[in-house]
Amino acid sequence: MLPFLHGDPDPSALTPLQALTGQRIIHTAVERRGTRCVFDRGWVIESREQRLADIALTLRDPRALGARCAQSTVGRDGDLLVTLDGPAGPLPLETRAPWTVTGPYGVVVRADHSGQVSSAGPSGPVHATAEALARHRESSIGGVERAVLRAAQNEPFIHPGHVVAALTQAGAVADDEFERRGPLVLARLLVRGELEAGFVTDGAFSAWSMPIEQIIEHIGTTWLAIGGREPGRDMIAWFRLTDQGRDALGPTGVQALGPGMSGYDSPGVVGRHR
């Protein structure tokens, strides 16, 4: 449900916001151009001003991280209010107009300075087009991909931070390079069947049953939403080596690696999992 405050904004423009319900915040950022809240399915709320429980949102805000969206409301003035369920109970996240909410497949909902709300999309896949998937299937394993598979060979399962570590070891520096190459590395490994994606609960891995196209679109959308080298543990997905991945490594797959190539002690890895 998406109730409205002080009037009835155009329901067709607001309908996409219903997708926020149940999503968990995995990242918050405060930048020169404003603030961002990133949800676990790749949805992003952006605005010059966002306040959580009447206090300005902060970088990696511990009050918001892990909280789930319970309800969304839009006022006649165009402000967006999201009620979050956090460990300490309900938390109101208020986003002042103008704001923009983006989602997978090109979905955009925005309120302008006057509070007028409009929406666009979905417009189709961005990261998992038929042409991109065909290129991934025909690709050959590269050095960064091999390093990621080696990390997966040495761990029960890995996360995007291991990809960040492999790219860093390969010389990546700029945020846009991580944003471009990170999802591409994972897409190639997943489409060729060398990794499988899923989630981890109580130390057990469960593979996703959704089509590979949806998995690739989710990874690309969410990585770009988080930005740069930030994706890590408990963000986007977990990954496990497959038999095809072991075959791709070949008999020389287990080798001594340079510092950081195991996925730990490297920039961009969040938390620890051993």
One Martini backbone bead per residue (centre of mass of N, CA, C, O) as a GRO file, in nm:
protein
  274
    1MET     BB    1   0.100   0.034   0.017
    2LEU     BB    2   0.027   0.399  -0.080
    3PRO     BB    3  -0.017   0.647   0.100
    4PHE     BB    4  -0.156   0.980   0.131
    5LEU     BB    5  -0.089   1.326   0.179
    6HIS     BB    6  -0.281   1.592   0.134
    7GLY     BB    7  -0.389   1.408  -0.102
    8ASP     BB    8  -0.370   1.307  -0.472
    9PRO     BB    9  -0.149   1.182  -0.628
   10ASP     BB   10  -0.043   1.027  -0.896
   11PRO     BB   11  -0.057   0.689  -0.895
   12SER     BB   12   0.114   0.618  -1.152
   13ALA     BB   13   0.378   0.761  -1.044
   14LEU     BB   14   0.387   0.594  -0.753
   15THR     BB   15   0.382   0.285  -0.791
   16PRO     BB   16   0.696   0.209  -0.791
   17LEU     BB   17   0.734   0.259  -0.473
   18GLN     BB   18   0.629  -0.019  -0.373
   19ALA     BB   19   0.910  -0.169  -0.409
   20LEU     BB   20   1.036  -0.076  -0.129
   21THR     BB   21   0.890  -0.279   0.015
   22GLY     BB   22   1.116  -0.476   0.217
   23GLN     BB   23   1.362  -0.321   0.184
   24ARG     BB   24   1.712  -0.291   0.240
   25ILE     BB   25   1.956  -0.105   0.376
   26ILE     BB   26   2.316  -0.097   0.254
   27HIS     BB   27   2.352   0.225   0.189
   28THR     BB   28   2.520   0.538   0.271
   29ALA     BB   29   2.545   0.881   0.137
   30VAL     BB   30   2.764   1.177   0.140
   31GLU     BB   31   2.758   1.444  -0.087
   32ARG     BB   32   2.785   1.726  -0.263
   33ARG     BB   33   2.499   1.663  -0.417
   34GLY     BB   34   2.420   1.470  -0.162
   35THR     BB   35   2.197   1.201  -0.088
   36ARG     BB   36   2.202   0.835  -0.018
   37CYS     BB   37   1.986   0.546  -0.059
   38VAL     BB   38   2.049   0.194  -0.054
   39PHE     BB   39   1.900  -0.090  -0.177
   40ASP     BB   40   1.903  -0.444  -0.219
   41ARG     BB   41   1.760  -0.396  -0.529
   42GLY     BB   42   1.884  -0.101  -0.637
   43TRP     BB   43   1.751   0.115  -0.493
   44VAL     BB   44   1.727   0.488  -0.499
   45ILE     BB   45   1.766   0.769  -0.280
   46GLU     BB   46   1.769   1.118  -0.384
   47SER     BB   47   1.905   1.418  -0.218
   48ARG     BB   48   1.988   1.702  -0.053
   49GLU     BB   49   1.768   1.602   0.175
   50GLN     BB   50   1.804   1.379   0.460
   51ARG     BB   51   1.602   1.250   0.733
   52LEU     BB   52   1.657   1.079   1.049
   53ALA     BB   53   1.476   1.142   1.300
   54ASP     BB   54   1.553   1.461   1.242
   55ILE     BB   55   1.836   1.369   1.125
   56ALA     BB   56   2.091   1.383   0.942
   57LEU     BB   57   2.228   1.211   0.715
   58THR     BB   58   2.493   0.971   0.705
   59LEU     BB   59   2.772   0.814   0.662
   60ARG     BB   60   2.705   0.510   0.717
   61ASP     BB   61   2.434   0.485   0.871
   62PRO     BB   62   2.354   0.294   1.152
   63ARG     BB   63   2.043   0.348   1.163
   64ALA     BB   64   1.984   0.239   0.858
   65LEU     BB   65   2.137  -0.010   0.847
   66GLY     BB   66   1.911  -0.284   0.781
   67ALA     BB   67   1.667  -0.138   0.728
   68ARG     BB   68   1.319  -0.152   0.655
   69CYS     BB   69   1.063  -0.102   0.444
   70ALA     BB   70   0.718  -0.041   0.535
   71GLN     BB   71   0.662   0.263   0.416
   72SER     BB   72   0.506   0.499   0.180
   73THR     BB   73   0.496   0.863   0.155
   74VAL     BB   74   0.322   1.144  -0.009
   75GLY     BB   75   0.307   1.470  -0.024
   76ARG     BB   76   0.182   1.760  -0.155
   77ASP     BB   77   0.488   1.880  -0.142
   78GLY     BB   78   0.669   1.600  -0.223
   79ASP     BB   79   0.746   1.457   0.013
   80LEU     BB   80   0.934   1.174   0.138
   81LEU     BB   81   0.808   0.899   0.339
   82VAL     BB   82   0.996   0.653   0.520
   83THR     BB   83   0.928   0.362   0.694
   84LEU     BB   84   1.138   0.211   0.927
   85ASP     BB   85   1.269  -0.107   1.026
   86GLY     BB   86   1.446  -0.137   1.321
   87PRO     BB   87   1.600  -0.241   1.607
   88ALA     BB   88   1.450   0.025   1.761
   89GLY     BB   89   1.237   0.060   1.543
   90PRO     BB   90   1.078   0.303   1.413
   91LEU     BB   91   1.180   0.505   1.119
   92PRO     BB   92   1.199   0.825   0.986
   93LEU     BB   93   1.235   0.902   0.634
   94GLU     BB   94   1.314   1.221   0.506
   95THR     BB   95   1.247   1.359   0.175
   96ARG     BB   96   1.319   1.633   0.004
   97ALA     BB   97   1.221   1.842  -0.219
   98PRO     BB   98   1.399   1.734  -0.446
   99TRP     BB   99   1.367   1.397  -0.591
  100THR     BB  100   1.513   1.058  -0.652
  101VAL     BB  101   1.402   0.743  -0.789
  102THR     BB  102   1.575   0.441  -0.854
  103GLY     BB  103   1.571   0.149  -1.070
  104PRO     BB  104   1.534  -0.108  -1.234
  105TYR     BB  105   1.504  -0.083  -1.577
  106GLY     BB  106   1.480   0.249  -1.566
  107VAL     BB  107   1.350   0.346  -1.315
  108VAL     BB  108   1.168   0.664  -1.248
  109VAL     BB  109   1.127   0.885  -0.965
  110ARG     BB  110   1.005   1.232  -0.930
  111ALA     BB  111   1.059   1.546  -0.760
  112ASP     BB  112   1.021   1.866  -0.775
  113HIS     BB  113   1.032   2.181  -0.641
  114SER     BB  114   0.700   2.176  -0.640
  115GLY     BB  115   0.616   1.849  -0.600
  116GLN     BB  116   0.607   1.715  -0.866
  117VAL     BB  117   0.516   1.393  -0.985
  118SER     BB  118   0.715   1.152  -1.168
  119SER     BB  119   0.746   0.890  -1.430
  120ALA     BB  120   0.959   0.611  -1.554
  121GLY     BB  121   0.913   0.322  -1.676
  122PRO     BB  122   1.024   0.059  -1.789
  123SER     BB  123   1.304  -0.002  -2.050
  124GLY     BB  124   1.483  -0.233  -1.976
  125PRO     BB  125   1.773  -0.364  -2.004
  126VAL     BB  126   2.116  -0.268  -1.918
  127HIS     BB  127   2.313  -0.535  -1.841
  128ALA     BB  128   2.108  -0.777  -1.989
  129THR     BB  129   2.146  -0.798  -2.275
  130ALA     BB  130   2.167  -0.999  -2.542
  131GLU     BB  131   2.447  -0.899  -2.631
  132ALA     BB  132   2.595  -0.921  -2.359
  133LEU     BB  133   2.544  -1.223  -2.306
  134ALA     BB  134   2.689  -1.325  -2.559
  135ARG     BB  135   2.968  -1.214  -2.486
  136HIS     BB  136   3.001  -1.371  -2.223
  137ARG     BB  137   2.984  -1.662  -2.341
  138GLU     BB  138   3.242  -1.600  -2.549
  139SER     BB  139   3.435  -1.562  -2.336
  140SER     BB  140   3.750  -1.532  -2.178
  141ILE     BB  141   3.957  -1.580  -1.937
  142GLY     BB  142   4.095  -1.364  -1.707
  143GLY     BB  143   4.294  -1.244  -1.462
  144VAL     BB  144   4.074  -1.142  -1.267
  145GLU     BB  145   3.891  -1.388  -1.284
  146ARG     BB  146   4.100  -1.589  -1.179
  147ALA     BB  147   4.133  -1.454  -0.900
  148VAL     BB  148   3.840  -1.498  -0.812
  149LEU     BB  149   3.843  -1.810  -0.834
  150ARG     BB  150   4.066  -1.851  -0.627
  151ALA     BB  151   3.912  -1.734  -0.392
  152ALA     BB  152   3.675  -1.943  -0.419
  153GLN     BB  153   3.864  -2.193  -0.366
  154ASN     BB  154   3.946  -2.081  -0.058
  155GLU     BB  155   3.631  -2.049  -0.020
  156PRO     BB  156   3.303  -2.109   0.027
  157PHE     BB  157   3.254  -1.789  -0.017
  158ILE     BB  158   3.186  -1.483  -0.189
  159HIS     BB  159   3.228  -1.130  -0.259
  160PRO     BB  160   3.266  -0.820  -0.403
  161GLY     BB  161   3.536  -0.763  -0.250
  162HIS     BB  162   3.704  -0.964  -0.421
  163VAL     BB  163   3.686  -0.801  -0.680
  164VAL     BB  164   3.813  -0.546  -0.573
  165ALA     BB  165   4.084  -0.678  -0.501
  166ALA     BB  166   4.157  -0.773  -0.791
  167LEU     BB  167   4.150  -0.490  -0.921
  168THR     BB  168   4.361  -0.359  -0.741
  169GLN     BB  169   4.593  -0.556  -0.815
  170ALA     BB  170   4.554  -0.465  -1.132
  171GLY     BB  171   4.527  -0.120  -1.094
  172ALA     BB  172   4.283  -0.003  -0.989
  173VAL     BB  173   4.140   0.335  -0.897
  174ALA     BB  174   3.889   0.435  -1.013
  175ASP     BB  175   3.557   0.430  -0.961
  176ASP     BB  176   3.461   0.383  -1.260
  177GLU     BB  177   3.621   0.119  -1.293
  178PHE     BB  178   3.471  -0.048  -1.083
  179GLU     BB  179   3.184  -0.003  -1.206
  180ARG     BB  180   3.257  -0.138  -1.481
  181ARG     BB  181   3.425  -0.410  -1.402
  182GLY     BB  182   3.279  -0.558  -1.176
  183PRO     BB  183   3.013  -0.651  -1.319
  184LEU     BB  184   3.162  -0.786  -1.558
  185VAL     BB  185   3.312  -1.008  -1.412
  186LEU     BB  186   3.057  -1.144  -1.293
  187ALA     BB  187   2.903  -1.190  -1.555
  188ARG     BB  188   3.105  -1.381  -1.692
  189LEU     BB  189   3.117  -1.599  -1.467
  190LEU     BB  190   2.807  -1.659  -1.465
  191VAL     BB  191   2.743  -1.717  -1.765
  192ARG     BB  192   2.974  -1.949  -1.780
  193GLY     BB  193   2.941  -2.108  -1.484
  194GLU     BB  194   3.179  -2.047  -1.251
  195LEU     BB  195   2.949  -1.908  -1.098
  196GLU     BB  196   2.725  -1.864  -0.819
  197ALA     BB  197   2.433  -1.715  -0.696
  198GLY     BB  198   2.340  -1.581  -0.360
  199PHE     BB  199   2.283  -1.673  -0.021
  200VAL     BB  200   2.355  -1.628   0.336
  201THR     BB  201   2.263  -1.860   0.606
  202ASP     BB  202   2.418  -1.967   0.867
  203GLY     BB  203   2.664  -2.056   0.659
  204ALA     BB  204   2.462  -2.102   0.416
  205PHE     BB  205   2.420  -2.176   0.079
  206SER     BB  206   2.188  -2.017  -0.162
  207ALA     BB  207   2.071  -2.045  -0.462
  208TRP     BB  208   1.947  -1.887  -0.717
  209SER     BB  209   1.648  -1.926  -0.939
  210MET     BB  210   1.684  -1.708  -1.118
  211PRO     BB  211   1.751  -1.571  -1.391
  212ILE     BB  212   2.042  -1.456  -1.523
  213GLU     BB  213   1.937  -1.182  -1.613
  214GLN     BB  214   1.849  -1.085  -1.328
  215ILE     BB  215   2.122  -1.110  -1.191
  216ILE     BB  216   2.282  -0.914  -1.371
  217GLU     BB  217   2.100  -0.669  -1.327
  218HIS     BB  218   2.132  -0.655  -1.022
  219ILE     BB  219   2.436  -0.617  -1.004
  220GLY     BB  220   2.467  -0.362  -1.179
  221THR     BB  221   2.267  -0.178  -1.033
  222THR     BB  222   2.386  -0.201  -0.739
  223TRP     BB  223   2.675  -0.119  -0.787
  224LEU     BB  224   2.612   0.167  -0.897
  225ALA     BB  225   2.456   0.262  -0.646
  226ILE     BB  226   2.695   0.241  -0.451
  227GLY     BB  227   2.982   0.254  -0.569
  228GLY     BB  228   3.273   0.178  -0.675
  229ARG     BB  229   3.450   0.009  -0.398
  230GLU     BB  230   3.214  -0.060  -0.185
  231PRO     BB  231   3.147  -0.335  -0.246
  232GLY     BB  232   3.058  -0.617  -0.025
  233ARG     BB  233   2.965  -0.740   0.239
  234ASP     BB  234   2.625  -0.781   0.223
  235MET     BB  235   2.634  -0.715  -0.094
  236ILE     BB  236   2.411  -0.816  -0.349
  237ALA     BB  237   2.603  -1.096  -0.308
  238TRP     BB  238   2.685  -1.432  -0.330
  239PHE     BB  239   2.957  -1.674  -0.404
  240ARG     BB  240   3.018  -1.986  -0.595
  241LEU     BB  241   3.192  -2.243  -0.689
  242THR     BB  242   3.215  -2.444  -0.965
  243ASP     BB  243   3.301  -2.694  -1.169
  244GLN     BB  244   3.368  -2.500  -1.403
  245GLY     BB  245   3.562  -2.328  -1.236
  246ARG     BB  246   3.766  -2.553  -1.178
  247ASP     BB  247   3.828  -2.615  -1.474
  248ALA     BB  248   3.932  -2.327  -1.547
  249LEU     BB  249   4.185  -2.347  -1.358
  250GLY     BB  250   4.294  -2.614  -1.327
  251PRO     BB  251   4.584  -2.776  -1.205
  252THR     BB  252   4.700  -2.460  -1.133
  253GLY     BB  253   4.497  -2.311  -0.935
  254VAL     BB  254   4.685  -2.365  -0.692
  255GLN     BB  255   4.840  -2.072  -0.567
  256ALA     BB  256   5.049  -1.836  -0.497
  257LEU     BB  257   4.967  -1.526  -0.362
  258GLY     BB  258   4.944  -1.215  -0.338
  259PRO     BB  259   4.878  -0.958  -0.170
  260GLY     BB  260   4.516  -0.964  -0.145
  261MET     BB  261   4.416  -1.206  -0.348
  262SER     BB  262   4.217  -1.353  -0.134
  263GLY     BB  263   4.031  -1.084  -0.024
  264TYR     BB  264   4.228  -0.984   0.190
  265ASP     BB  265   4.396  -0.712   0.282
  266SER     BB  266   4.200  -0.517   0.108
  267PRO     BB  267   4.062  -0.291  -0.056
  268GLY     BB  268   3.696  -0.304  -0.009
  269VAL     BB  269   3.672  -0.495   0.226
  270VAL     BB  270   3.400  -0.610   0.420
  271GLY     BB  271   3.488  -0.744   0.670
  272ARG     BB  272   3.460  -1.098   0.777
  273HIS     BB  273   3.530  -1.435   0.627
  274ARG     BB  274   3.626  -1.778   0.755
   0.00000   0.00000   0.00000
